[in-house]
Amino acid sequence: MARIIYSDQGNSPFQRLLGHNPQILGAWNELENTFYTGLLDNELKEQVRRTLAFCNGCQYDMAQGNPVIERKNKRLSLAVDFARMVAGNHLNIRDSVFEVMKTVFSDAEIAELCAFIFFINATQKFGATLQLTSE
């Protein structure tokens, strides 16, 4: 059971918690939709989201399944490893990590990946703090 009551705004339990402020909910949903029309493959983003769910202790997202990492896919593998580093301590990521990332990602893709990771972190920490579950 979530720590606060659900609002009547939104289509999912997460949205109904955020829906206590419809302006924030609308902008949040717009930003989320923007990420899924970006440069990076949606499957890569899904595996990053699933990985972060377990790093952030987000029961709602963890209930949607474990990450499936295809280690033969270098882009996916690097993105997931990078997400784990960011979740662990974003201030300790070395320049050498970015040099490796640049072997398979453009600067624009790295910027999008970073923005996506921090957006998902915020989403999952919001849900985890309010004890959102898949009920």
Short mmCIF file of N, CA, C and O in Angstrom, two decimals:
data_model
loop_
_atom_site.label_atom_id
_atom_site.label_comp_id
_atom_site.label_asym_id
_atom_site.label_seq_id
_atom_site.Cartn_x
_atom_site.Cartn_y
_atom_site.Cartn_z
N MET A 1 0.84 -1.18 0.00
CA MET A 1 0.00 0.00 0.00
C MET A 1 0.89 1.25 0.00
O MET A 1 1.84 1.35 0.77
N ALA A 2 0.60 2.16 -0.88
CA ALA A 2 1.37 3.39 -0.98
C ALA A 2 1.19 4.24 0.28
O ALA A 2 0.18 4.14 0.98
N ARG A 3 2.17 5.07 0.53
CA ARG A 3 2.17 5.91 1.74
C ARG A 3 1.17 7.06 1.67
O ARG A 3 0.84 7.65 2.71
N ILE A 4 0.75 7.44 0.47
CA ILE A 4 -0.27 8.48 0.32
C ILE A 4 -1.38 7.91 -0.55
O ILE A 4 -1.18 6.93 -1.27
N ILE A 5 -2.55 8.52 -0.46
CA ILE A 5 -3.68 8.03 -1.25
C ILE A 5 -3.46 8.38 -2.72
O ILE A 5 -2.76 9.34 -3.06
N TYR A 6 -4.07 7.60 -3.58
CA TYR A 6 -4.01 7.86 -5.01
C TYR A 6 -4.94 9.02 -5.36
O TYR A 6 -6.02 9.15 -4.79
N SER A 7 -4.50 9.84 -6.29
CA SER A 7 -5.35 10.90 -6.82
C SER A 7 -6.28 10.28 -7.86
O SER A 7 -6.16 9.10 -8.20
N ASP A 8 -7.16 11.07 -8.40
CA ASP A 8 -8.02 10.57 -9.48
C ASP A 8 -7.46 10.92 -10.86
O ASP A 8 -8.10 10.69 -11.87
N GLN A 9 -6.22 11.44 -10.88
CA GLN A 9 -5.55 11.80 -12.14
C GLN A 9 -4.53 10.74 -12.50
O GLN A 9 -3.77 10.29 -11.65
N GLY A 10 -4.51 10.32 -13.77
CA GLY A 10 -3.51 9.38 -14.24
C GLY A 10 -4.09 8.01 -14.53
O GLY A 10 -5.17 7.65 -14.06
N ASN A 11 -3.33 7.24 -15.32
CA ASN A 11 -3.79 5.93 -15.78
C ASN A 11 -3.13 4.76 -15.05
O ASN A 11 -3.61 3.65 -15.13
N SER A 12 -2.02 5.00 -14.38
CA SER A 12 -1.30 3.93 -13.69
C SER A 12 -1.17 4.32 -12.22
O SER A 12 -1.36 5.49 -11.87
N PRO A 13 -0.85 3.36 -11.37
CA PRO A 13 -0.63 3.72 -9.96
C PRO A 13 0.42 4.82 -9.80
O PRO A 13 0.24 5.75 -9.00
N PHE A 14 1.52 4.74 -10.55
CA PHE A 14 2.54 5.79 -10.48
C PHE A 14 1.95 7.14 -10.84
O PHE A 14 2.12 8.13 -10.14
N GLN A 15 1.23 7.20 -11.96
CA GLN A 15 0.65 8.46 -12.40
C GLN A 15 -0.37 8.98 -11.40
O GLN A 15 -0.50 10.20 -11.21
N ARG A 16 -1.09 8.10 -10.76
CA ARG A 16 -2.09 8.53 -9.78
C ARG A 16 -1.45 9.10 -8.51
O ARG A 16 -2.05 9.93 -7.85
N LEU A 17 -0.23 8.67 -8.19
CA LEU A 17 0.50 9.32 -7.09
C LEU A 17 1.01 10.69 -7.53
O LEU A 17 0.86 11.67 -6.82
N LEU A 18 1.58 10.74 -8.71
CA LEU A 18 2.10 12.00 -9.23
C LEU A 18 0.95 12.95 -9.58
O LEU A 18 1.12 14.17 -9.58
N GLY A 19 -0.22 12.39 -9.83
CA GLY A 19 -1.38 13.17 -10.26
C GLY A 19 -1.96 14.12 -9.23
O GLY A 19 -2.89 14.86 -9.54
N HIS A 20 -1.41 14.12 -8.02
CA HIS A 20 -1.86 15.12 -7.05
C HIS A 20 -1.56 16.52 -7.56
O HIS A 20 -2.17 17.48 -7.12
N ASN A 21 -0.60 16.62 -8.48
CA ASN A 21 -0.33 17.89 -9.16
C ASN A 21 -0.42 17.62 -10.66
O ASN A 21 0.55 17.15 -11.27
N PRO A 22 -1.59 17.89 -11.26
CA PRO A 22 -1.78 17.57 -12.68
C PRO A 22 -0.77 18.22 -13.62
O PRO A 22 -0.42 17.64 -14.65
N GLN A 23 -0.26 19.39 -13.28
CA GLN A 23 0.74 20.04 -14.14
C GLN A 23 2.03 19.23 -14.17
O GLN A 23 2.64 19.05 -15.22
N ILE A 24 2.46 18.77 -13.01
CA ILE A 24 3.67 17.95 -12.95
C ILE A 24 3.43 16.64 -13.69
O ILE A 24 4.27 16.19 -14.47
N LEU A 25 2.29 16.02 -13.46
CA LEU A 25 1.97 14.76 -14.15
C LEU A 25 2.02 14.94 -15.66
O LEU A 25 2.62 14.13 -16.37
N GLY A 26 1.43 16.00 -16.16
CA GLY A 26 1.42 16.24 -17.60
C GLY A 26 2.82 16.43 -18.16
O GLY A 26 3.18 15.84 -19.20
N ALA A 27 3.62 17.24 -17.49
CA ALA A 27 4.99 17.49 -17.95
C ALA A 27 5.83 16.22 -17.84
O ALA A 27 6.65 15.92 -18.72
N TRP A 28 5.64 15.46 -16.76
CA TRP A 28 6.38 14.21 -16.55
C TRP A 28 6.07 13.24 -17.68
O TRP A 28 6.98 12.64 -18.26
N ASN A 29 4.79 13.08 -17.99
CA ASN A 29 4.40 12.17 -19.06
C ASN A 29 4.94 12.62 -20.42
O ASN A 29 5.36 11.80 -21.23
N GLU A 30 4.94 13.92 -20.64
CA GLU A 30 5.47 14.45 -21.90
C GLU A 30 6.96 14.15 -22.02
O GLU A 30 7.44 13.74 -23.09
N LEU A 31 7.70 14.35 -20.94
CA LEU A 31 9.13 14.05 -20.96
C LEU A 31 9.36 12.56 -21.18
O LEU A 31 10.21 12.17 -21.99
N GLU A 32 8.61 11.72 -20.48
CA GLU A 32 8.76 10.27 -20.67
C GLU A 32 8.50 9.88 -22.13
O GLU A 32 9.27 9.12 -22.72
N ASN A 33 7.46 10.41 -22.72
CA ASN A 33 7.16 10.10 -24.12
C ASN A 33 8.28 10.57 -25.04
O ASN A 33 8.60 9.91 -26.04
N THR A 34 8.91 11.69 -24.72
CA THR A 34 10.02 12.20 -25.52
C THR A 34 11.19 11.23 -25.51
O THR A 34 11.81 11.00 -26.55
N PHE A 35 11.46 10.62 -24.36
CA PHE A 35 12.56 9.65 -24.29
C PHE A 35 12.32 8.47 -25.22
O PHE A 35 13.26 7.93 -25.78
N TYR A 36 11.09 8.07 -25.39
CA TYR A 36 10.82 6.89 -26.21
C TYR A 36 10.71 7.22 -27.70
O TYR A 36 10.39 6.34 -28.50
N THR A 37 11.04 8.44 -28.07
CA THR A 37 11.15 8.80 -29.48
C THR A 37 12.56 9.32 -29.77
O THR A 37 12.79 9.95 -30.79
N GLY A 38 13.48 9.05 -28.87
CA GLY A 38 14.85 9.56 -28.99
C GLY A 38 15.73 8.71 -29.87
O GLY A 38 15.28 7.88 -30.67
N LEU A 39 17.02 8.92 -29.71
CA LEU A 39 18.03 8.26 -30.53
C LEU A 39 18.26 6.80 -30.17
O LEU A 39 18.58 5.98 -31.02
N LEU A 40 18.13 6.49 -28.89
CA LEU A 40 18.47 5.15 -28.41
C LEU A 40 17.34 4.16 -28.62
O LEU A 40 16.16 4.51 -28.52
N ASP A 41 17.71 2.93 -28.87
CA ASP A 41 16.78 1.83 -29.06
C ASP A 41 15.92 1.64 -27.81
O ASP A 41 16.44 1.66 -26.69
N ASN A 42 14.63 1.43 -27.99
CA ASN A 42 13.73 1.26 -26.86
C ASN A 42 14.05 0.01 -26.04
O ASN A 42 13.84 0.00 -24.83
N GLU A 43 14.54 -1.05 -26.65
CA GLU A 43 14.91 -2.25 -25.90
C GLU A 43 16.09 -1.95 -24.98
O GLU A 43 16.13 -2.41 -23.84
N LEU A 44 17.05 -1.18 -25.45
CA LEU A 44 18.18 -0.77 -24.61
C LEU A 44 17.65 0.01 -23.41
O LEU A 44 18.03 -0.25 -22.27
N LYS A 45 16.75 0.94 -23.65
CA LYS A 45 16.19 1.75 -22.56
C LYS A 45 15.41 0.87 -21.58
O LYS A 45 15.47 1.09 -20.37
N GLU A 46 14.69 -0.11 -22.10
CA GLU A 46 13.93 -1.00 -21.21
C GLU A 46 14.86 -1.80 -20.30
O GLU A 46 14.59 -1.95 -19.11
N GLN A 47 15.96 -2.28 -20.83
CA GLN A 47 16.89 -3.05 -20.00
C GLN A 47 17.59 -2.15 -18.99
O GLN A 47 17.87 -2.57 -17.86
N VAL A 48 17.87 -0.92 -19.35
CA VAL A 48 18.43 0.05 -18.41
C VAL A 48 17.41 0.32 -17.31
O VAL A 48 17.75 0.33 -16.12
N ARG A 49 16.14 0.52 -17.67
CA ARG A 49 15.10 0.77 -16.68
C ARG A 49 14.97 -0.39 -15.71
O ARG A 49 14.90 -0.21 -14.50
N ARG A 50 14.98 -1.62 -16.23
CA ARG A 50 14.87 -2.80 -15.37
C ARG A 50 16.08 -2.93 -14.45
O ARG A 50 15.94 -3.27 -13.28
N THR A 51 17.25 -2.66 -14.97
CA THR A 51 18.47 -2.71 -14.16
C THR A 51 18.39 -1.70 -13.02
O THR A 51 18.67 -2.02 -11.86
N LEU A 52 18.01 -0.49 -13.34
CA LEU A 52 17.92 0.56 -12.32
C LEU A 52 16.87 0.24 -11.27
O LEU A 52 17.02 0.62 -10.11
N ALA A 53 15.80 -0.44 -11.66
CA ALA A 53 14.76 -0.79 -10.69
C ALA A 53 15.35 -1.56 -9.51
O ALA A 53 15.01 -1.30 -8.35
N PHE A 54 16.25 -2.48 -9.81
CA PHE A 54 16.86 -3.28 -8.75
C PHE A 54 17.91 -2.47 -7.98
O PHE A 54 18.10 -2.68 -6.78
N CYS A 55 18.57 -1.54 -8.64
CA CYS A 55 19.53 -0.66 -7.94
C CYS A 55 18.79 0.29 -7.00
O CYS A 55 19.30 0.62 -5.93
N ASN A 56 17.61 0.75 -7.42
CA ASN A 56 16.86 1.75 -6.66
C ASN A 56 15.85 1.15 -5.70
O ASN A 56 15.21 1.88 -4.94
N GLY A 57 15.67 -0.16 -5.73
CA GLY A 57 14.70 -0.79 -4.84
C GLY A 57 13.27 -0.41 -5.15
O GLY A 57 12.43 -0.32 -4.26
N CYS A 58 12.97 -0.20 -6.42
CA CYS A 58 11.62 0.18 -6.84
C CYS A 58 10.79 -1.08 -7.07
O CYS A 58 10.90 -1.73 -8.11
N GLN A 59 9.96 -1.42 -6.09
CA GLN A 59 9.14 -2.64 -6.17
C GLN A 59 8.22 -2.63 -7.38
O GLN A 59 8.00 -3.66 -8.01
N TYR A 60 7.68 -1.47 -7.71
CA TYR A 60 6.75 -1.33 -8.84
C TYR A 60 7.43 -1.76 -10.14
O TYR A 60 6.89 -2.55 -10.90
N ASP A 61 8.63 -1.24 -10.40
CA ASP A 61 9.34 -1.59 -11.63
C ASP A 61 9.99 -2.97 -11.55
O ASP A 61 10.08 -3.68 -12.55
N MET A 62 10.42 -3.38 -10.36
CA MET A 62 11.02 -4.70 -10.21
C MET A 62 10.00 -5.79 -10.55
O MET A 62 10.36 -6.83 -11.10
N ALA A 63 8.74 -5.54 -10.25
CA ALA A 63 7.69 -6.52 -10.52
C ALA A 63 7.49 -6.75 -12.02
O ALA A 63 6.91 -7.76 -12.43
N GLN A 64 8.00 -5.85 -12.84
CA GLN A 64 7.86 -5.98 -14.29
C GLN A 64 8.91 -6.88 -14.91
O GLN A 64 8.89 -7.14 -16.11
N GLY A 65 9.86 -7.36 -14.10
CA GLY A 65 10.81 -8.35 -14.58
C GLY A 65 12.26 -7.97 -14.43
O GLY A 65 12.60 -6.79 -14.32
N ASN A 66 13.09 -9.00 -14.42
CA ASN A 66 14.53 -8.82 -14.34
C ASN A 66 15.07 -8.33 -15.68
O ASN A 66 14.49 -8.62 -16.73
N PRO A 67 16.20 -7.64 -15.64
CA PRO A 67 16.83 -7.26 -16.91
C PRO A 67 17.34 -8.50 -17.64
O PRO A 67 17.73 -9.48 -17.02
N VAL A 68 17.29 -8.45 -18.94
CA VAL A 68 17.83 -9.51 -19.79
C VAL A 68 18.95 -8.88 -20.59
O VAL A 68 18.71 -8.09 -21.49
N ILE A 69 20.17 -9.20 -20.21
CA ILE A 69 21.32 -8.56 -20.83
C ILE A 69 21.99 -9.52 -21.80
O ILE A 69 22.44 -10.59 -21.41
N GLU A 70 22.02 -9.12 -23.03
CA GLU A 70 22.70 -9.89 -24.08
C GLU A 70 24.12 -9.35 -24.17
O GLU A 70 24.35 -8.27 -24.71
N ARG A 71 25.05 -10.06 -23.57
CA ARG A 71 26.44 -9.58 -23.50
C ARG A 71 27.10 -9.48 -24.88
O ARG A 71 28.10 -8.81 -25.03
N LYS A 72 26.54 -10.14 -25.87
CA LYS A 72 27.10 -10.02 -27.23
C LYS A 72 26.75 -8.67 -27.84
O LYS A 72 27.37 -8.25 -28.80
N ASN A 73 25.75 -8.01 -27.28
CA ASN A 73 25.35 -6.69 -27.75
C ASN A 73 26.12 -5.65 -26.93
O ASN A 73 25.76 -5.34 -25.79
N LYS A 74 27.19 -5.14 -27.50
CA LYS A 74 28.10 -4.25 -26.77
C LYS A 74 27.39 -2.98 -26.31
O LYS A 74 27.62 -2.50 -25.19
N ARG A 75 26.54 -2.42 -27.14
CA ARG A 75 25.84 -1.19 -26.76
C ARG A 75 24.95 -1.42 -25.55
O ARG A 75 24.97 -0.64 -24.59
N LEU A 76 24.20 -2.49 -25.57
CA LEU A 76 23.31 -2.81 -24.46
C LEU A 76 24.11 -3.09 -23.19
O LEU A 76 23.81 -2.57 -22.11
N SER A 77 25.15 -3.88 -23.33
CA SER A 77 25.99 -4.22 -22.19
C SER A 77 26.63 -2.98 -21.57
O SER A 77 26.60 -2.80 -20.35
N LEU A 78 27.17 -2.10 -22.38
CA LEU A 78 27.79 -0.87 -21.87
C LEU A 78 26.75 0.05 -21.23
O LEU A 78 27.02 0.65 -20.18
N ALA A 79 25.59 0.16 -21.84
CA ALA A 79 24.55 1.03 -21.29
C ALA A 79 24.10 0.55 -19.91
O ALA A 79 23.95 1.35 -18.98
N VAL A 80 23.92 -0.76 -19.77
CA VAL A 80 23.50 -1.32 -18.48
C VAL A 80 24.60 -1.17 -17.44
O VAL A 80 24.34 -0.79 -16.29
N ASP A 81 25.83 -1.45 -17.82
CA ASP A 81 26.94 -1.29 -16.88
C ASP A 81 27.08 0.17 -16.45
O ASP A 81 27.32 0.46 -15.28
N PHE A 82 26.91 1.07 -17.39
CA PHE A 82 26.99 2.50 -17.08
C PHE A 82 25.86 2.90 -16.12
O PHE A 82 26.08 3.64 -15.16
N ALA A 83 24.66 2.39 -16.36
CA ALA A 83 23.53 2.69 -15.47
C ALA A 83 23.82 2.23 -14.05
O ALA A 83 23.51 2.94 -13.08
N ARG A 84 24.41 1.05 -13.93
CA ARG A 84 24.79 0.55 -12.58
C ARG A 84 25.81 1.47 -11.92
O ARG A 84 25.74 1.74 -10.71
N MET A 85 26.77 1.97 -12.71
CA MET A 85 27.77 2.89 -12.15
C MET A 85 27.12 4.17 -11.67
O MET A 85 27.43 4.67 -10.58
N VAL A 86 26.23 4.71 -12.48
CA VAL A 86 25.54 5.95 -12.12
C VAL A 86 24.73 5.73 -10.84
O VAL A 86 24.76 6.56 -9.93
N ALA A 87 24.03 4.61 -10.76
CA ALA A 87 23.22 4.32 -9.58
C ALA A 87 24.09 4.13 -8.34
O ALA A 87 23.70 4.50 -7.23
N GLY A 88 25.28 3.57 -8.54
CA GLY A 88 26.18 3.34 -7.41
C GLY A 88 26.78 4.62 -6.87
O GLY A 88 26.68 4.92 -5.69
N ASN A 89 27.44 5.37 -7.73
CA ASN A 89 28.02 6.65 -7.33
C ASN A 89 28.39 7.41 -8.60
O ASN A 89 29.47 7.22 -9.16
N HIS A 90 27.52 8.27 -9.02
CA HIS A 90 27.71 9.00 -10.27
C HIS A 90 28.93 9.92 -10.24
O HIS A 90 29.43 10.32 -11.29
N LEU A 91 29.42 10.25 -9.06
CA LEU A 91 30.58 11.14 -8.95
C LEU A 91 31.91 10.41 -9.12
O LEU A 91 32.94 11.06 -9.27
N ASN A 92 31.88 9.09 -9.11
CA ASN A 92 33.13 8.33 -9.22
C ASN A 92 33.35 7.73 -10.61
O ASN A 92 34.21 6.87 -10.77
N ILE A 93 32.59 8.17 -11.58
CA ILE A 93 32.77 7.63 -12.93
C ILE A 93 33.96 8.31 -13.58
O ILE A 93 34.03 9.54 -13.67
N ARG A 94 34.90 7.51 -14.02
CA ARG A 94 36.16 8.02 -14.59
C ARG A 94 36.00 8.39 -16.07
O ARG A 94 35.13 7.88 -16.76
N ASP A 95 36.88 9.23 -16.52
CA ASP A 95 36.91 9.62 -17.93
C ASP A 95 37.07 8.41 -18.83
O ASP A 95 36.52 8.38 -19.94
N SER A 96 37.80 7.41 -18.36
CA SER A 96 38.02 6.21 -19.18
C SER A 96 36.71 5.49 -19.52
O SER A 96 36.60 4.88 -20.58
N VAL A 97 35.73 5.59 -18.63
CA VAL A 97 34.42 4.99 -18.91
C VAL A 97 33.79 5.68 -20.12
O VAL A 97 33.25 5.02 -21.02
N PHE A 98 33.89 6.99 -20.17
CA PHE A 98 33.32 7.73 -21.29
C PHE A 98 34.08 7.44 -22.59
O PHE A 98 33.49 7.40 -23.67
N GLU A 99 35.38 7.23 -22.48
CA GLU A 99 36.15 6.88 -23.67
C GLU A 99 35.67 5.55 -24.25
O GLU A 99 35.55 5.40 -25.47
N VAL A 100 35.39 4.60 -23.39
CA VAL A 100 34.85 3.31 -23.86
C VAL A 100 33.46 3.52 -24.44
O VAL A 100 33.12 2.97 -25.50
N MET A 101 32.64 4.30 -23.76
CA MET A 101 31.27 4.57 -24.25
C MET A 101 31.31 5.18 -25.66
O MET A 101 30.49 4.85 -26.51
N LYS A 102 32.28 6.05 -25.90
CA LYS A 102 32.37 6.74 -27.18
C LYS A 102 32.76 5.80 -28.33
O LYS A 102 32.64 6.17 -29.49
N THR A 103 33.18 4.57 -28.00
CA THR A 103 33.49 3.63 -29.07
C THR A 103 32.24 3.07 -29.73
O THR A 103 32.30 2.57 -30.84
N VAL A 104 31.09 3.18 -29.04
CA VAL A 104 29.85 2.63 -29.60
C VAL A 104 28.68 3.61 -29.57
O VAL A 104 27.66 3.37 -30.21
N PHE A 105 28.83 4.71 -28.85
CA PHE A 105 27.77 5.71 -28.76
C PHE A 105 28.29 7.07 -29.22
O PHE A 105 29.43 7.42 -28.92
N SER A 106 27.45 7.83 -29.88
CA SER A 106 27.78 9.22 -30.21
C SER A 106 27.62 10.07 -28.95
O SER A 106 27.02 9.65 -27.96
N ASP A 107 28.15 11.28 -29.00
CA ASP A 107 27.98 12.18 -27.86
C ASP A 107 26.50 12.44 -27.60
O ASP A 107 26.08 12.51 -26.45
N ALA A 108 25.72 12.59 -28.66
CA ALA A 108 24.28 12.82 -28.50
C ALA A 108 23.61 11.63 -27.81
O ALA A 108 22.73 11.80 -26.97
N GLU A 109 24.03 10.42 -28.17
CA GLU A 109 23.46 9.23 -27.53
C GLU A 109 23.88 9.13 -26.06
O GLU A 109 23.07 8.73 -25.21
N ILE A 110 25.12 9.50 -25.76
CA ILE A 110 25.57 9.48 -24.36
C ILE A 110 24.78 10.50 -23.55
O ILE A 110 24.35 10.21 -22.42
N ALA A 111 24.55 11.67 -24.11
CA ALA A 111 23.76 12.69 -23.41
C ALA A 111 22.34 12.18 -23.16
O ALA A 111 21.79 12.36 -22.07
N GLU A 112 21.75 11.54 -24.17
CA GLU A 112 20.40 11.00 -24.01
C GLU A 112 20.38 9.89 -22.97
O GLU A 112 19.47 9.82 -22.14
N LEU A 113 21.37 9.01 -23.00
CA LEU A 113 21.44 7.92 -22.03
C LEU A 113 21.55 8.48 -20.62
O LEU A 113 20.84 8.02 -19.71
N CYS A 114 22.40 9.46 -20.42
CA CYS A 114 22.53 10.07 -19.09
C CYS A 114 21.21 10.69 -18.64
O CYS A 114 20.76 10.47 -17.50
N ALA A 115 20.57 11.45 -19.50
CA ALA A 115 19.29 12.07 -19.16
C ALA A 115 18.24 11.01 -18.83
O ALA A 115 17.49 11.14 -17.86
N PHE A 116 18.20 9.94 -19.64
CA PHE A 116 17.24 8.86 -19.41
C PHE A 116 17.51 8.19 -18.05
O PHE A 116 16.57 7.96 -17.28
N ILE A 117 18.76 7.90 -17.76
CA ILE A 117 19.11 7.26 -16.48
C ILE A 117 18.66 8.13 -15.31
O ILE A 117 18.06 7.64 -14.35
N PHE A 118 18.91 9.42 -15.37
CA PHE A 118 18.54 10.28 -14.25
C PHE A 118 17.03 10.47 -14.17
O PHE A 118 16.48 10.59 -13.07
N PHE A 119 16.35 10.47 -15.29
CA PHE A 119 14.88 10.53 -15.27
C PHE A 119 14.31 9.27 -14.62
O PHE A 119 13.43 9.34 -13.76
N ILE A 120 14.82 8.12 -15.02
CA ILE A 120 14.34 6.85 -14.45
C ILE A 120 14.70 6.77 -12.97
O ILE A 120 13.89 6.31 -12.15
N ASN A 121 15.89 7.21 -12.60
CA ASN A 121 16.26 7.26 -11.18
C ASN A 121 15.24 8.07 -10.39
O ASN A 121 14.78 7.64 -9.32
N ALA A 122 14.90 9.24 -10.88
CA ALA A 122 13.93 10.09 -10.19
C ALA A 122 12.57 9.39 -10.10
O ALA A 122 11.94 9.38 -9.04
N THR A 123 12.14 8.80 -11.20
CA THR A 123 10.86 8.10 -11.23
C THR A 123 10.84 6.97 -10.20
O THR A 123 9.90 6.84 -9.41
N GLN A 124 11.87 6.16 -10.21
CA GLN A 124 11.91 5.00 -9.33
C GLN A 124 12.10 5.39 -7.87
O GLN A 124 11.53 4.75 -6.97
N LYS A 125 12.86 6.40 -7.60
CA LYS A 125 13.05 6.83 -6.22
C LYS A 125 11.77 7.45 -5.67
O LYS A 125 11.43 7.28 -4.50
N PHE A 126 11.03 8.14 -6.51
CA PHE A 126 9.72 8.66 -6.13
C PHE A 126 8.81 7.49 -5.74
O PHE A 126 8.19 7.48 -4.67
N GLY A 127 8.75 6.48 -6.62
CA GLY A 127 7.91 5.32 -6.35
C GLY A 127 8.35 4.54 -5.12
O GLY A 127 7.53 4.14 -4.30
N ALA A 128 9.65 4.34 -4.98
CA ALA A 128 10.16 3.58 -3.84
C ALA A 128 9.92 4.34 -2.53
O ALA A 128 9.54 3.74 -1.52
N THR A 129 10.10 5.65 -2.53
CA THR A 129 9.89 6.45 -1.33
C THR A 129 8.43 6.40 -0.88
O THR A 129 8.14 6.32 0.31
N LEU A 130 7.52 6.42 -1.85
CA LEU A 130 6.10 6.37 -1.52
C LEU A 130 5.57 4.94 -1.42
O LEU A 130 4.38 4.73 -1.28
N GLN A 131 6.48 3.98 -1.48
CA GLN A 131 6.17 2.55 -1.38
C GLN A 131 5.12 2.10 -2.40
O GLN A 131 4.20 1.34 -2.09
N LEU A 132 5.32 2.54 -3.63
CA LEU A 132 4.47 2.12 -4.72
C LEU A 132 4.78 0.67 -5.07
O LEU A 132 5.93 0.29 -5.20
N THR A 133 3.74 -0.13 -5.18
CA THR A 133 3.89 -1.52 -5.59
C THR A 133 2.95 -1.79 -6.75
O THR A 133 2.08 -0.97 -7.06
N SER A 134 3.10 -2.93 -7.37
CA SER A 134 2.25 -3.26 -8.51
C SER A 134 0.85 -3.70 -8.06
O SER A 134 -0.03 -3.87 -8.87
N GLU A 135 0.66 -3.87 -6.77
CA GLU A 135 -0.60 -4.26 -6.14
C GLU A 135 -1.31 -5.26 -6.95
O GLU A 135 -2.22 -5.36 -7.53
#
